[in-house]
C-alpha atoms as a printed R data frame, in Angstrom:
   type eleno elety resid chain resno       x       y       z
1  ATOM     1    CA   MET     A     1  72.215 129.660 105.703
2  ATOM     2    CA   SER     A     2  70.998 127.566 107.400
3  ATOM     3    CA   ILE     A     3  73.266 124.222 108.933
4  ATOM     4    CA   SER     A     4  70.906 121.735 105.982
5  ATOM     5    CA   THR     A     5  72.295 123.885 103.300
6  ATOM     6    CA   SER     A     6  75.885 124.573 104.799
7  ATOM     7    CA   LEU     A     7  75.773 120.706 105.566
8  ATOM     8    CA   SER     A     8  74.839 120.381 101.887
9  ATOM     9    CA   HIS     A     9  77.470 122.555 100.031
10 ATOM    10    CA   THR     A    10  79.694 120.667 102.604
11 ATOM    11    CA   PHE     A    11  79.120 116.947 101.718
12 ATOM    12    CA   LYS     A    12  79.072 118.546  97.518
13 ATOM    13    CA   ARG     A    13  82.052 119.907  98.256
14 ATOM    14    CA   ILE     A    14  83.565 116.519  99.459
15 ATOM    15    CA   ALA     A    15  81.517 114.223  97.418
16 ATOM    16    CA   LYS     A    16  83.436 116.510  94.372
17 ATOM    17    CA   ALA     A    17  87.156 116.425  95.809
18 ATOM    18    CA   VAL     A    18  86.495 112.319  96.283
19 ATOM    19    CA   GLY     A    19  85.309 112.072  92.389
20 ATOM    20    CA   GLU     A    20  88.362 113.973  91.227
21 ATOM    21    CA   VAL     A    21  90.948 111.259  93.110
22 ATOM    22    CA   ILE     A    22  89.134 108.817  91.820
23 ATOM    23    CA   GLU     A    23  89.080 109.905  88.637
24 ATOM    24    CA   PHE     A    24  92.540 111.015  88.291
25 ATOM    25    CA   GLN     A    25  93.408 107.318  89.520
26 ATOM    26    CA   SER     A    26  91.824 105.598  87.267
27 ATOM    27    CA   ARG     A    27  92.909 107.288  84.484
28 ATOM    28    CA   ILE     A    28  95.499 104.813  81.473
29 ATOM    29    CA   TRP     A    29  97.346 106.673  78.832
30 ATOM    30    CA   ILE     A    30  98.412 105.170  76.160
31 ATOM    31    CA   ILE     A    31 102.021 107.447  74.923
32 ATOM    32    CA   ASN     A    32 103.704 107.280  71.732
33 ATOM    33    CA   ILE     A    33 107.640 108.834  71.216
34 ATOM    34    CA   HIS     A    34 108.281 109.261  67.774
35 ATOM    35    CA   GLU     A    35 111.272 110.774  66.713
36 ATOM    36    CA   GLY     A    36 111.738 109.198  63.399
37 ATOM    37    CA   THR     A    37 110.440 106.822  61.115
38 ATOM    38    CA   LEU     A    38 113.035 103.869  62.894
39 ATOM    39    CA   ASN     A    39 112.765 105.491  65.962
40 ATOM    40    CA   ASP     A    40 109.746 104.904  68.050
41 ATOM    41    CA   GLU     A    41 108.392 103.961  72.224
42 ATOM    42    CA   SER     A    42 105.494 103.033  73.381
43 ATOM    43    CA   PHE     A    43 104.486 102.918  76.351
44 ATOM    44    CA   ILE     A    44 101.298 102.809  78.601
45 ATOM    45    CA   ILE     A    45 100.865 104.773  81.817
46 ATOM    46    CA   ASN     A    46  98.310 104.254  84.836
47 ATOM    47    CA   GLU     A    47  98.354 106.593  87.199
48 ATOM    48    CA   ASP     A    48  96.584 104.278  89.999
49 ATOM    49    CA   SER     A    49 100.629 104.044  90.614
50 ATOM    50    CA   PHE     A    50 101.554 108.121  90.862
51 ATOM    51    CA   GLN     A    51 100.463 109.849  93.863
52 ATOM    52    CA   GLU     A    52  99.269 112.612  92.483
53 ATOM    53    CA   PRO     A    53  97.761 113.661  88.855
54 ATOM    54    CA   MET     A    54 100.161 114.545  86.057
55 ATOM    55    CA   GLN     A    55 102.606 113.463  88.718
56 ATOM    56    CA   TRP     A    56 104.113 111.437  85.123
57 ATOM    57    CA   MET     A    57 104.957 114.384  83.124
58 ATOM    58    CA   VAL     A    58 106.079 116.280  85.549
59 ATOM    59    CA   LYS     A    59 108.751 113.726  86.106
60 ATOM    60    CA   ARG     A    60 109.587 113.537  81.738
61 ATOM    61    CA   LYS     A    61 109.709 117.461  82.018
62 ATOM    62    CA   TYR     A    62 106.710 118.433  80.292
63 ATOM    63    CA   SER     A    63 105.692 121.949  80.634
64 ATOM    64    CA   THR     A    64 102.748 123.788  82.924
65 ATOM    65    CA   GLU     A    65 100.444 123.810  79.526
66 ATOM    66    CA   MET     A    66 101.353 120.891  78.295
67 ATOM    67    CA   ILE     A    67 100.224 119.511  81.565
68 ATOM    68    CA   ASP     A    68  97.021 121.454  81.866
69 ATOM    69    CA   LYS     A    69  95.747 120.600  78.165
70 ATOM    70    CA   VAL     A    70  96.770 116.852  78.577
71 ATOM    71    CA   ASP     A    71  94.703 116.975  82.137
72 ATOM    72    CA   MET     A    72  91.256 118.162  80.397
73 ATOM    73    CA   MET     A    73  91.507 114.909  77.762
74 ATOM    74    CA   LYS     A    74  88.221 113.021  77.275
75 ATOM    75    CA   ARG     A    75  88.228 109.792  76.648
76 ATOM    76    CA   SER     A    76  89.449 108.273  73.214
77 ATOM    77    CA   GLN     A    77  91.301 111.614  72.763
78 ATOM    78    CA   VAL     A    78  93.988 112.409  70.888
79 ATOM    79    CA   ILE     A    79  96.590 115.036  71.209
80 ATOM    80    CA   VAL     A    80 100.270 115.829  69.964
81 ATOM    81    CA   LEU     A    81 102.633 117.873  71.505
82 ATOM    82    CA   ILE     A    82 106.087 118.706  70.961
83 ATOM    83    CA   LEU     A    83 109.291 118.073  73.785
84 ATOM    84    CA   ASN     A    84 112.283 119.252  72.634
85 ATOM    85    CA   ASN     A    85 112.245 118.645  69.055
86 ATOM    86    CA   VAL     A    86 110.440 115.390  69.414
87 ATOM    87    CA   GLU     A    87 106.435 114.482  68.425
88 ATOM    88    CA   HIS     A    88 104.583 113.088  71.386
89 ATOM    89    CA   ARG     A    89 101.255 111.573  71.309
90 ATOM    90    CA   LEU     A    90  98.938 110.781  73.630
91 ATOM    91    CA   ILE     A    91  96.006 109.005  74.050
92 ATOM    92    CA   ARG     A    92  93.532 108.942  76.970
93 ATOM    93    CA   VAL     A    93  92.646 105.419  77.614
94 ATOM    94    CA   LYS     A    94  90.379 105.438  80.657
């Protein structure tokens, strides 16, 4: 492998890694926790304030499988998860 090919490959890997960091830090989620007709809670999560991707889900004790599903969501996608017998509706806004 030539030096230029090696450098090109290295720069592509670096660019991809930087892109992934920028992508996670710009993600915004709307979460609605639905415990019944009279007990709903909604909030907005901006991942700019976290040190690593999906840190907010880890803190709330979502399973690894749930975190992986949410991490793969595209913009404007909605997913419904059940955590401790409570419905969590997540919308990826950005």
